[in-house]
mmCIF file of C-alpha atoms and ligand atoms in Angstrom:
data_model
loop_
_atom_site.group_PDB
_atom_site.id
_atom_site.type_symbol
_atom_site.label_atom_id
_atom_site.label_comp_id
_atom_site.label_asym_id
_atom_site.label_seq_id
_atom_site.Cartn_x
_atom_site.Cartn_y
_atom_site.Cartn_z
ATOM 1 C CA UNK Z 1 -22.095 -7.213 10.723
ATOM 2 C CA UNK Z 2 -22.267 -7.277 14.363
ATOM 3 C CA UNK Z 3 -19.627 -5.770 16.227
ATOM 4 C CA UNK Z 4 -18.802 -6.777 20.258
ATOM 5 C CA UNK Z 5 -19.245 -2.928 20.787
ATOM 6 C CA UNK Z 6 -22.976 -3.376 19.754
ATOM 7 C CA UNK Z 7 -23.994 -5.334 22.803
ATOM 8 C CA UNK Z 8 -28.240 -5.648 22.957
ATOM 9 C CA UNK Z 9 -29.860 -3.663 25.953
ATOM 10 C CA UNK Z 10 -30.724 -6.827 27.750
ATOM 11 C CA UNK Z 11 -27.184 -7.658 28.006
ATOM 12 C CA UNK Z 12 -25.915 -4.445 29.941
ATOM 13 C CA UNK Z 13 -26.279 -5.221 33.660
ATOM 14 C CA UNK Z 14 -26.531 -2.141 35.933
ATOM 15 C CA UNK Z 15 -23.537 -2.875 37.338
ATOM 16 C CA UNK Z 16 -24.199 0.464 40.020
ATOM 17 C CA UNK Z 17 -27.058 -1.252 41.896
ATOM 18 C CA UNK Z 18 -25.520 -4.285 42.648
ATOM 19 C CA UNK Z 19 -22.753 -2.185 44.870
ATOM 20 C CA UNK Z 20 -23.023 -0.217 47.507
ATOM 21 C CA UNK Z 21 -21.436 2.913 46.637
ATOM 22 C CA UNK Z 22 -18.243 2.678 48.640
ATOM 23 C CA UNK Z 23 -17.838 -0.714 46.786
ATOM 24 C CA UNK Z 24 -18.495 0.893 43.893
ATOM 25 C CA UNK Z 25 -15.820 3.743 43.891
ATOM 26 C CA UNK Z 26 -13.153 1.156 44.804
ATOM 27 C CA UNK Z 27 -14.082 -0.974 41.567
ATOM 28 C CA UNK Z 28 -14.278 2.519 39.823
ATOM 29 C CA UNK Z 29 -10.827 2.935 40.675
ATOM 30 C CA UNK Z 30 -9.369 0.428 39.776
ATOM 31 C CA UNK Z 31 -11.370 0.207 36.260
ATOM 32 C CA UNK Z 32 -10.221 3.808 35.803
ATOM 33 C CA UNK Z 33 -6.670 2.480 36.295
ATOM 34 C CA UNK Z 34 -7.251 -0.423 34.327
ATOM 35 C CA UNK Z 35 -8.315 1.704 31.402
ATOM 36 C CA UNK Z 36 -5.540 4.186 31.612
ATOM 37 C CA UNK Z 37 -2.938 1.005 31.575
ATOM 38 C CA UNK Z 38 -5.534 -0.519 28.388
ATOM 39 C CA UNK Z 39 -5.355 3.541 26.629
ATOM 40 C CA UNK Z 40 -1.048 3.276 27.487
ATOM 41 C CA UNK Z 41 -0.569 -0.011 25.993
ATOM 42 C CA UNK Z 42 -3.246 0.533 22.831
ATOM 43 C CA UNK Z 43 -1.393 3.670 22.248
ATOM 44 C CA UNK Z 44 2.091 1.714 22.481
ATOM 45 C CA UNK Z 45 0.838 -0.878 19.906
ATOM 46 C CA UNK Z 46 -0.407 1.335 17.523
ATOM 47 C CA UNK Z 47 1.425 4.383 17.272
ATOM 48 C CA UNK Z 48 4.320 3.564 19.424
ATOM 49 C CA UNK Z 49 7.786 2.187 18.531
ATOM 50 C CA UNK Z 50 10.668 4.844 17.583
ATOM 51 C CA UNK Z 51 11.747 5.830 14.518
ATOM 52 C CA UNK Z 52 14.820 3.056 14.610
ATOM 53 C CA UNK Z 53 12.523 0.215 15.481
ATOM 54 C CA UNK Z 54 10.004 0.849 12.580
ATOM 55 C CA UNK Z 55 13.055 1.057 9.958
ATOM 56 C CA UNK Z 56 14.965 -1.574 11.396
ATOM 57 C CA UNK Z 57 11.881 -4.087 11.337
ATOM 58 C CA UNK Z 58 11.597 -3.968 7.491
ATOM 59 C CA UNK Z 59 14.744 -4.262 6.617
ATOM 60 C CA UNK Z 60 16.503 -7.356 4.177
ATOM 61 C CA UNK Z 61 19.433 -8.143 2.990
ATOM 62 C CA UNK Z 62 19.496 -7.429 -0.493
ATOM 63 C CA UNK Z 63 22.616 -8.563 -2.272
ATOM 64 C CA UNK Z 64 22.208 -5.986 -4.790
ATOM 65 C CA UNK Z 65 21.808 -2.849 -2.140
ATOM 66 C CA UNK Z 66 25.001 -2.120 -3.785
ATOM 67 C CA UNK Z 67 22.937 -0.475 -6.720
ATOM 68 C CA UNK Z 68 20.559 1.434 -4.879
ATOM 69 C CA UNK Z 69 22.787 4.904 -4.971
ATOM 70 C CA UNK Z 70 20.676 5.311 -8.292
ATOM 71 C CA UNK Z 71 20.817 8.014 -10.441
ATOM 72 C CA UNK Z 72 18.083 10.884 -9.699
ATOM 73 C CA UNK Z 73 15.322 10.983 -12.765
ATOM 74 C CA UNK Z 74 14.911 15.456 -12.383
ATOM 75 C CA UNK Z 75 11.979 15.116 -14.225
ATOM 76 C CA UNK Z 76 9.633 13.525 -11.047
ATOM 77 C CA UNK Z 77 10.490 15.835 -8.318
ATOM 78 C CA UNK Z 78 7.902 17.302 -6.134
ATOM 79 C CA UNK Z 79 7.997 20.984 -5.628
ATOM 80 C CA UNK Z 80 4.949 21.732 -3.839
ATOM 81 C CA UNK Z 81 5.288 19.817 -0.564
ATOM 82 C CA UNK Z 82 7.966 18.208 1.663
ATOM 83 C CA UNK Z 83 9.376 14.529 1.305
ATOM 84 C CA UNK Z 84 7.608 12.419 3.857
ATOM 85 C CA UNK Z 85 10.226 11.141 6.114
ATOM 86 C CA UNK Z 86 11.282 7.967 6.063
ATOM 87 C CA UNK Z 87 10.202 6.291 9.436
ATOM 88 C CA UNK Z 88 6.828 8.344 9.181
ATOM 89 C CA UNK Z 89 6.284 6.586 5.707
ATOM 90 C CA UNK Z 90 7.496 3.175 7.124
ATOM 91 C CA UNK Z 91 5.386 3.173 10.602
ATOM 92 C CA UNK Z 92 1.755 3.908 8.522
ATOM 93 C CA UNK Z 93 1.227 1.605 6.168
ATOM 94 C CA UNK Z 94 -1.468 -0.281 4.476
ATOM 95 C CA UNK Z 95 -0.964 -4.350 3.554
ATOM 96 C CA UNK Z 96 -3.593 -6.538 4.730
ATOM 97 C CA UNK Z 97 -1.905 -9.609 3.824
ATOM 98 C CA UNK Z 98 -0.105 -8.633 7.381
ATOM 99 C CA UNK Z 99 -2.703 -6.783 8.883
ATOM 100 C CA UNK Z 100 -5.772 -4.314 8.649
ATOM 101 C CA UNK Z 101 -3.664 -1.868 11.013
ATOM 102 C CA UNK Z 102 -1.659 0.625 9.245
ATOM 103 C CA UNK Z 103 1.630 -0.339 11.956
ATOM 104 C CA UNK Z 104 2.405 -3.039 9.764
ATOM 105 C CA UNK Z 105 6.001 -3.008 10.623
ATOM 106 C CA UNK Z 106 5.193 -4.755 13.653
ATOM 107 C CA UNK Z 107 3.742 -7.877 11.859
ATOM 108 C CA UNK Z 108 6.569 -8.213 9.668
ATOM 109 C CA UNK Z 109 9.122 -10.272 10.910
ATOM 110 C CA UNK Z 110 8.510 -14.169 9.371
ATOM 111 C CA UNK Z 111 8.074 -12.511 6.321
ATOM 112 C CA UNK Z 112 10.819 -13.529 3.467
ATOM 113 C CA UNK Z 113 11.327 -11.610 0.540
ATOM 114 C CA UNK Z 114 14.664 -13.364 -0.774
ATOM 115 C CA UNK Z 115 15.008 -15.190 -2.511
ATOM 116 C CA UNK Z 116 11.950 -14.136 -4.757
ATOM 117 C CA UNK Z 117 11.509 -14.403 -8.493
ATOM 118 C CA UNK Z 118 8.557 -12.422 -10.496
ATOM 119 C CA UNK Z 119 7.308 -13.858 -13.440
ATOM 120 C CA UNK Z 120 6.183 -12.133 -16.858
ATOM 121 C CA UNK Z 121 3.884 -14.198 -18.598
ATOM 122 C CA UNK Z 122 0.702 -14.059 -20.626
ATOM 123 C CA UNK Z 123 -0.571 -12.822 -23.431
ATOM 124 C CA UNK Z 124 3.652 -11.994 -24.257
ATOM 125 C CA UNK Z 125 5.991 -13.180 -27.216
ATOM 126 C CA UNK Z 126 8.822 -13.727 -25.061
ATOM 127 C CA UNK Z 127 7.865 -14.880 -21.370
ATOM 128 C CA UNK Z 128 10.414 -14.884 -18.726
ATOM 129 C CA UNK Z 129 11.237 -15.594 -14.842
ATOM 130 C CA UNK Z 130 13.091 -13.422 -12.918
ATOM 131 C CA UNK Z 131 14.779 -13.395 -10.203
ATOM 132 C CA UNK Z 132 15.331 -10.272 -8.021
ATOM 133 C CA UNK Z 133 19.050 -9.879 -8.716
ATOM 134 C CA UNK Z 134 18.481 -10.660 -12.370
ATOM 135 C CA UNK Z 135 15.274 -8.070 -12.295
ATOM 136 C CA UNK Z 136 17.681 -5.236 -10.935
ATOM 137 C CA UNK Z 137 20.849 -5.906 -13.490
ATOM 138 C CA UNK Z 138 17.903 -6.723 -16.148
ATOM 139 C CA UNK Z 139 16.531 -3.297 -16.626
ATOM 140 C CA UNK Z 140 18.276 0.466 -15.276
ATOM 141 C CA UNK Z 141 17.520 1.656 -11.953
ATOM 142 C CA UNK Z 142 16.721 5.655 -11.137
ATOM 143 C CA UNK Z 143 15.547 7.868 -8.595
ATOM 144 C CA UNK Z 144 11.968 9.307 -8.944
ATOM 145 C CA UNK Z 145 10.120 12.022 -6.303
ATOM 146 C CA UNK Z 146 6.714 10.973 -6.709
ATOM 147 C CA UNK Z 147 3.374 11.639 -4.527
ATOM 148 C CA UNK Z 148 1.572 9.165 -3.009
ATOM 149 C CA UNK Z 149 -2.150 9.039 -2.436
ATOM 150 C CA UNK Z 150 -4.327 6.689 -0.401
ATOM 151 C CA UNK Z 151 -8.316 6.674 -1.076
ATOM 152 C CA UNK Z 152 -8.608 7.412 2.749
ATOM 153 C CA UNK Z 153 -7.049 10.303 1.984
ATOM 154 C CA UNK Z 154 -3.598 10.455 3.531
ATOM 155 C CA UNK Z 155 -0.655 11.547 1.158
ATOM 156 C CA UNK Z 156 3.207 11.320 0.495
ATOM 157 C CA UNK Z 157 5.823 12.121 -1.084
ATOM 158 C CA UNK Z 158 8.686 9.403 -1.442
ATOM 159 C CA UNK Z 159 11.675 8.784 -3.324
ATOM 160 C CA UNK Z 160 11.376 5.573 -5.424
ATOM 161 C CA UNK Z 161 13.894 3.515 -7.043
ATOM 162 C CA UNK Z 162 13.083 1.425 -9.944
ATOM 163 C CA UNK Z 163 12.634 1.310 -13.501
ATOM 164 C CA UNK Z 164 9.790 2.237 -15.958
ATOM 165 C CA UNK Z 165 7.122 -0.847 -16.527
ATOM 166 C CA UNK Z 166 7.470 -0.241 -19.472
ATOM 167 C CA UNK Z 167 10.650 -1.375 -20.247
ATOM 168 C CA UNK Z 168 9.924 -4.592 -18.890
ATOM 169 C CA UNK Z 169 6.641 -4.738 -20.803
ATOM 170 C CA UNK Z 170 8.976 -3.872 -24.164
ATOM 171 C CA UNK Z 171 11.262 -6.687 -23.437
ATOM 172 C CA UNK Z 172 8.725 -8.942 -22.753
ATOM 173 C CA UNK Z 173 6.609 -8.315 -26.311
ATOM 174 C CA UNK Z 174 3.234 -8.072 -25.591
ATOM 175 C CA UNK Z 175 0.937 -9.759 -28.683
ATOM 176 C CA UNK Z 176 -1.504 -8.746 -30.647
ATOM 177 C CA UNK Z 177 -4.799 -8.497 -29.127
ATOM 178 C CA UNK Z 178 -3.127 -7.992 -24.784
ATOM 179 C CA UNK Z 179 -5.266 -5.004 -23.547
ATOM 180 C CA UNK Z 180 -4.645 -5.466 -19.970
ATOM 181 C CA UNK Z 181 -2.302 -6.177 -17.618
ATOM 182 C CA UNK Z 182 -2.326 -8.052 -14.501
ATOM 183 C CA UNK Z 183 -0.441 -8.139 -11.317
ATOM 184 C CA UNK Z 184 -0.631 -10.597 -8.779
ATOM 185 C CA UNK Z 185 1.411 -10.380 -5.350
ATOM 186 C CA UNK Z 186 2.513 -13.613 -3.036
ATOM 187 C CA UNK Z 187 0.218 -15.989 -1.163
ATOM 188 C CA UNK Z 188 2.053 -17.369 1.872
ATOM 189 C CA UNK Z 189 -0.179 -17.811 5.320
ATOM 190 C CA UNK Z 190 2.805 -18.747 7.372
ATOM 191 C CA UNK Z 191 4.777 -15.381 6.803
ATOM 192 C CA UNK Z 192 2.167 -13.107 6.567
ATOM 193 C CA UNK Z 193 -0.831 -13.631 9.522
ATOM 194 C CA UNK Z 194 -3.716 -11.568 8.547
ATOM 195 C CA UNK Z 195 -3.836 -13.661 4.933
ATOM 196 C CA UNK Z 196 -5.115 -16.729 7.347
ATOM 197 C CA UNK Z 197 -8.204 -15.131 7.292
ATOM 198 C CA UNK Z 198 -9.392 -16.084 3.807
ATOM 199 C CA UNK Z 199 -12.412 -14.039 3.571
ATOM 200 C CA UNK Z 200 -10.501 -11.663 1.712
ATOM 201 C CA UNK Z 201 -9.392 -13.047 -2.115
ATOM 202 C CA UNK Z 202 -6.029 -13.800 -1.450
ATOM 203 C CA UNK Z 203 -3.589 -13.231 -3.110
ATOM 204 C CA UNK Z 204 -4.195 -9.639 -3.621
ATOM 205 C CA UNK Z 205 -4.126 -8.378 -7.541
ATOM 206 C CA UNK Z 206 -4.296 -6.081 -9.085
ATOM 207 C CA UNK Z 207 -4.405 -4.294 -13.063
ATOM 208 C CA UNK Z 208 -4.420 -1.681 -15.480
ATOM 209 C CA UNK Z 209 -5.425 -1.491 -19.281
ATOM 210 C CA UNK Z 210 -1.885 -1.680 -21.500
ATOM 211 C CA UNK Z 211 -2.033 1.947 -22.041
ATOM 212 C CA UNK Z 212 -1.701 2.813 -18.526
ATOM 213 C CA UNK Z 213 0.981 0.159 -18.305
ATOM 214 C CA UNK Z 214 3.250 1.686 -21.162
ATOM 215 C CA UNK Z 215 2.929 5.324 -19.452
ATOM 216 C CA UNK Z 216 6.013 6.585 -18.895
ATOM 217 C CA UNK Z 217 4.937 7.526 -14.981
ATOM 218 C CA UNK Z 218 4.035 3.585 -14.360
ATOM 219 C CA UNK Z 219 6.769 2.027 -12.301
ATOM 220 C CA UNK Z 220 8.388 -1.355 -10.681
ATOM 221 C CA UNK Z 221 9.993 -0.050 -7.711
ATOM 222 C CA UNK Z 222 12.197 -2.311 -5.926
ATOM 223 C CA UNK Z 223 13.744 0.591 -3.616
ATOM 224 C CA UNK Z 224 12.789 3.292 -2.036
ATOM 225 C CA UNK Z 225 15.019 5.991 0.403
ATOM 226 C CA UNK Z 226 18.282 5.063 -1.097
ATOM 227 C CA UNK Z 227 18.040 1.312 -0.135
ATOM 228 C CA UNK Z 228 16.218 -1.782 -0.928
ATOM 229 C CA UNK Z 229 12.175 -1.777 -0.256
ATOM 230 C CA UNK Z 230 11.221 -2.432 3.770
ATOM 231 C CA UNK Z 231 8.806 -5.123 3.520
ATOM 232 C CA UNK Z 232 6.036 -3.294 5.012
ATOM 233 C CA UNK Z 233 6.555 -1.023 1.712
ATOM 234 C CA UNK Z 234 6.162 -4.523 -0.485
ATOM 235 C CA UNK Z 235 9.766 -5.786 -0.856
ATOM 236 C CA UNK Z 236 11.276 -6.808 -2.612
ATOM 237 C CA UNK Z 237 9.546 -5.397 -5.455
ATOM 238 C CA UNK Z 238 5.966 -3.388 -6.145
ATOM 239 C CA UNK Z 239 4.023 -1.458 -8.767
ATOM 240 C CA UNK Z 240 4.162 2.149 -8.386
ATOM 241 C CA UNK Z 241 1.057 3.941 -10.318
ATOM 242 C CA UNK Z 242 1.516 7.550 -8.395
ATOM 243 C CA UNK Z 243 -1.622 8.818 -10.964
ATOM 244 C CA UNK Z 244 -4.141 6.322 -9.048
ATOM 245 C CA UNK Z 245 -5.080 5.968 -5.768
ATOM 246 C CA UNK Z 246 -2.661 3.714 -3.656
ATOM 247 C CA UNK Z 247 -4.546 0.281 -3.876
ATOM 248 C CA UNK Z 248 -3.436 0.327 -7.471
ATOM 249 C CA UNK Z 249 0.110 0.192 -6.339
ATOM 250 C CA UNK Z 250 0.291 -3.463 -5.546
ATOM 251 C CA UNK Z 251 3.131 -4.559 -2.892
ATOM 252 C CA UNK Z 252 5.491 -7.920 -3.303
ATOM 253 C CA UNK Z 253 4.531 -8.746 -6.867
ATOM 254 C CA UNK Z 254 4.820 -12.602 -7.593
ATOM 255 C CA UNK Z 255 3.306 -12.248 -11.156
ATOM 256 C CA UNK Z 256 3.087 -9.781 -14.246
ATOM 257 C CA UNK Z 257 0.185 -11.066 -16.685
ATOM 258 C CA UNK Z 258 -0.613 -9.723 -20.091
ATOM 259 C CA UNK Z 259 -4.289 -10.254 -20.697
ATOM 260 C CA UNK Z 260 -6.783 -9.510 -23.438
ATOM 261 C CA UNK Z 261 -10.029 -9.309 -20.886
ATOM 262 C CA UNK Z 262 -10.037 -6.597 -17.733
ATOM 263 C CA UNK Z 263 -9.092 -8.383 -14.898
ATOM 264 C CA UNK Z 264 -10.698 -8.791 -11.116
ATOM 265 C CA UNK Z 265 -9.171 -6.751 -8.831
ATOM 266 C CA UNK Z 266 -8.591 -7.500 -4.899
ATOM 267 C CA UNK Z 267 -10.855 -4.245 -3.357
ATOM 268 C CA UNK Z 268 -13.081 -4.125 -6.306
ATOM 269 C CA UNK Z 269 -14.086 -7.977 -5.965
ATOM 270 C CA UNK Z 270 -14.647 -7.223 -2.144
ATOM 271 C CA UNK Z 271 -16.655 -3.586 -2.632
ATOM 272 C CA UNK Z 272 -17.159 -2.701 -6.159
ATOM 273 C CA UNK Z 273 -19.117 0.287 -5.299
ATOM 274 C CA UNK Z 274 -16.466 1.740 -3.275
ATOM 275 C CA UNK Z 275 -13.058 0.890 -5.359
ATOM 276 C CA UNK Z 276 -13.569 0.919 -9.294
ATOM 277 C CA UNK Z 277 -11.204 -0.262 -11.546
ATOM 278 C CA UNK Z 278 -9.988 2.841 -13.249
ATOM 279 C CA UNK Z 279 -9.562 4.599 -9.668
ATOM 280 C CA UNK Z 280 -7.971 7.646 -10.516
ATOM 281 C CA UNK Z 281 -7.059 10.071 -8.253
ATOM 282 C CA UNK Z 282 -10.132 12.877 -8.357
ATOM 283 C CA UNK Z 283 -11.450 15.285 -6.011
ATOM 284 C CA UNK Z 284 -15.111 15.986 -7.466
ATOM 285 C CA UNK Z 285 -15.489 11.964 -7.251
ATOM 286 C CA UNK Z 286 -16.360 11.529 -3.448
ATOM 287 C CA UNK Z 287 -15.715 7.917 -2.067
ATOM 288 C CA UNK Z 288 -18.754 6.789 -0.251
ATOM 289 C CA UNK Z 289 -16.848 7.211 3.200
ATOM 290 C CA UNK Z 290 -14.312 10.094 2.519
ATOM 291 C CA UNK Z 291 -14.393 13.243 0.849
ATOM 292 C CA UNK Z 292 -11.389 13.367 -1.568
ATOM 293 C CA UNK Z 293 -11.048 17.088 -1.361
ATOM 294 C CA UNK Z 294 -8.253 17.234 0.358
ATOM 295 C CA UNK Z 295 -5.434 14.958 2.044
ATOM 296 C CA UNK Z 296 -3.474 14.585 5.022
ATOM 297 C CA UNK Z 297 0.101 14.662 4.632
ATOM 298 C CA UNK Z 298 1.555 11.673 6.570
ATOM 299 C CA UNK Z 299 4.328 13.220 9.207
ATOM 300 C CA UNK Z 300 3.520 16.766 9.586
ATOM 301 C CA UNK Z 301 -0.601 16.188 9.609
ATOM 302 C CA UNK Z 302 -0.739 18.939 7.251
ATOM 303 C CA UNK Z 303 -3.590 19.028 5.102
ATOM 304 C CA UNK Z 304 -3.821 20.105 1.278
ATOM 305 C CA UNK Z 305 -5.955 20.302 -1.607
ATOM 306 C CA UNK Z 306 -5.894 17.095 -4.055
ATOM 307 C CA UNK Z 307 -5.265 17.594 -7.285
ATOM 308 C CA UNK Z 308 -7.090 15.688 -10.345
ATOM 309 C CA UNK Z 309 -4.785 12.863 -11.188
ATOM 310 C CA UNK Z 310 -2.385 13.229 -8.377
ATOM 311 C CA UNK Z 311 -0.999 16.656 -10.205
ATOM 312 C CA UNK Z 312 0.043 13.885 -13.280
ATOM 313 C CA UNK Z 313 -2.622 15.481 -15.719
ATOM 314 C CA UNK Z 314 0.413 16.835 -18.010
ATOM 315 C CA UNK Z 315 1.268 12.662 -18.228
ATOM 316 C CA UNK Z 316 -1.881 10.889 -18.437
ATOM 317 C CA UNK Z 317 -5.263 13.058 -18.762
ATOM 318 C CA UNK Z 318 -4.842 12.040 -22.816
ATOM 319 C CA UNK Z 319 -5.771 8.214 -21.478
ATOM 320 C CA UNK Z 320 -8.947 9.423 -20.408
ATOM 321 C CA UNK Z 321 -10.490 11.810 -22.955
HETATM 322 N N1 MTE K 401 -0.036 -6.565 -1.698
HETATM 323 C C1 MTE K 401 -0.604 -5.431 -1.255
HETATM 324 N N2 MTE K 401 -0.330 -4.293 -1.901
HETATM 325 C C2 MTE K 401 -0.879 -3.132 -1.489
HETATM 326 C C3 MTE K 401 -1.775 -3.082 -0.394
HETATM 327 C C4 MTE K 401 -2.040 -4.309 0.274
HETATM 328 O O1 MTE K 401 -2.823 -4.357 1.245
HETATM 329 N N3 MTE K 401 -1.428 -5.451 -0.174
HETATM 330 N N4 MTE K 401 -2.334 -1.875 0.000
HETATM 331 C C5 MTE K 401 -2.370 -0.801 -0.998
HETATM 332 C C6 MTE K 401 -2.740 0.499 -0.474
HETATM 333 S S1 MTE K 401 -4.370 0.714 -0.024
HETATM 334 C C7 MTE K 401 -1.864 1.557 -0.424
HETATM 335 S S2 MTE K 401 -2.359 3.099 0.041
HETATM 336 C C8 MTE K 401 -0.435 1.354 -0.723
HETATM 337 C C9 MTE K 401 0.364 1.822 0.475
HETATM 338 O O2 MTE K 401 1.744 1.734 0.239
HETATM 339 P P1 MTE K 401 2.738 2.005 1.473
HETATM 340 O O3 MTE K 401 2.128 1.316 2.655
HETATM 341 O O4 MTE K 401 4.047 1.449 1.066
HETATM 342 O O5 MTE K 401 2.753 3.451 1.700
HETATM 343 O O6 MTE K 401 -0.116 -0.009 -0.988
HETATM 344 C C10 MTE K 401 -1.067 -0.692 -1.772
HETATM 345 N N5 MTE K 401 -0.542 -1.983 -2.143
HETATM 346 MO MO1 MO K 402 -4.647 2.993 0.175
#
């Protein structure tokens, strides 16, 4: 693609020789002020804003928030690393339906996540509509630590609130012959900017197989820090799958479908070579633009060694062998 950076040699004018060089320093000046006030401002836009203006920019007003004091699962804690804090979670953040910048939070604002219903449907005995509140009295919220890990190789560790998929995928009955499942988030231009541009597959989707679904570690989050999900996190609710890279965790889920054939995928449809469908978290699988090594813990910059699976081996290496 050509980029406005690439400009062809023919198109650079010498700018020097048209001045005389008193003329010159004067413009020099003021281009090196101009490009101090451009570097201020860029650096204001993208990793500006304080810590109360990134968490208050996400925020809704769930009716249920009154559940979200959920009861701590002990078995997914994190001992090896610090909790990411909260605003350093919420101010880096990827969702292109609002924009290919990780400060999300800024874009945010015309976006409404309530009311919202999900829908279960497919290849499923008993089919159903929810809507939030009846998704959060439907099935029992907890507390789970888990890590978080993006194919570009940042990390984090946050506390989710949710339930298990699989309890919805129980209720719901899957039938003979489902082997997948799908997911399929919102599609709504006018609250979220960056889906205007429809090169990209909108709505963005995503899946597993039904035995990745039914692991105990896959999860529907619909909180996350003690409260309902900021919607640059993907309220009101979102797939958790802490085993995968982070694309697989799809944000503001519209639809859950059980299918019998693998489906497309949003990144693998757009570069198959460089986001698979299994995409499980490994180090000795390079992407074609990052190492996975290692990982960059979001906050304190710190950088550690990744671990096959995310460090969920003990749950789900048995899928693979
Ligand atoms: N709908 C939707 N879900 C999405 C994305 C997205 O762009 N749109 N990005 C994914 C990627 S690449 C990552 S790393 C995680 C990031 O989750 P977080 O921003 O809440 O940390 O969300 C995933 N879910
Ligand atoms: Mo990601």
């Amino acid at each position: 693609m050509s980029q406005p950076w690439n400009l062809p040699e023919r198109e650079v004018t010498p700018e020097a020789t048209l001045r005389s060089r008193r003329a010159w320093l004067k413009w020099a000046g003021l281009g090196g002020a101009a490009l101090a006030g451009g570097a201020g401002w860029f650096w204001w836009r993208f990793f500006g804003g304080s810590d109360a203006a990134v968490l208050a920019s996400g925020k809704t007003t769930a009716p249920t928030s009154k559940f979200y004091a959920a009861e701590k699962n002990s078995k997914f804690q994190v001992s090896d690393r610090r909790m990411t804090e909260e605003a350093e979670a919420a101010r880096y953040c990827n969702f292109y339906e609002f924009s290919s910048f990780k400060n999300v939070w800024r874009d945010v604002a015309d976006f409404k996540p309530l009311p919202w219903a999900v829908e279960v449907t497919g290849l499923v005995a008993k089919p159903r509509q929810y809507d939030i509140d009846e998704l959060v009295h439907a099935f029992t919220l907890e507390e789970r630590i888990y890590r978080h890990r993006c194919v570009e190789a940042w990390a984090m560790v946050v506390p989710w609130i949710g339930f298990p998929l699989a309890d919805l995928l129980r209720k719901a009955e899957p039938l003979a012959g489902a082997k997948f499942v799908r997911f399929v988030t919102f599609d709504r231009p006018k609250e979220a900017g960056h889906m205007l541009d429809r090169s990209y597959p909108w709505p963005y989707n995503e899946g597993l197989t039904l035995a990745e679904a039914k692991n105990e570690l896959a999860f529907i989050a619909t909180g996350m820090y003690g409260h309902p999900l900021l919607k640059q996190h993907g309220a009101p609710v979102r797939l958790v799958v802490p085993w995968k890279y982070g694309f697989k965790s799809a944000k503001s889920l519209v639809r859950i479908e059980v299918t019998n054939t693998q489906p497309a995928t949003f990144w693998n449809t757009l570069a198959p070579h460089e986001y698979d469908f299994e995409a499980n978290v490994n180090p000795d699988i390079p992407h074609p633009r990052w190492s996975q090594r290692y990982e960059r813990m979001l906050g304190s910059q710190e950088m550690r060694d990744t671990k096959i699976y995310n460090g969920y081996g003990e749950w789900v290496a048995n899928l693979y062998s």
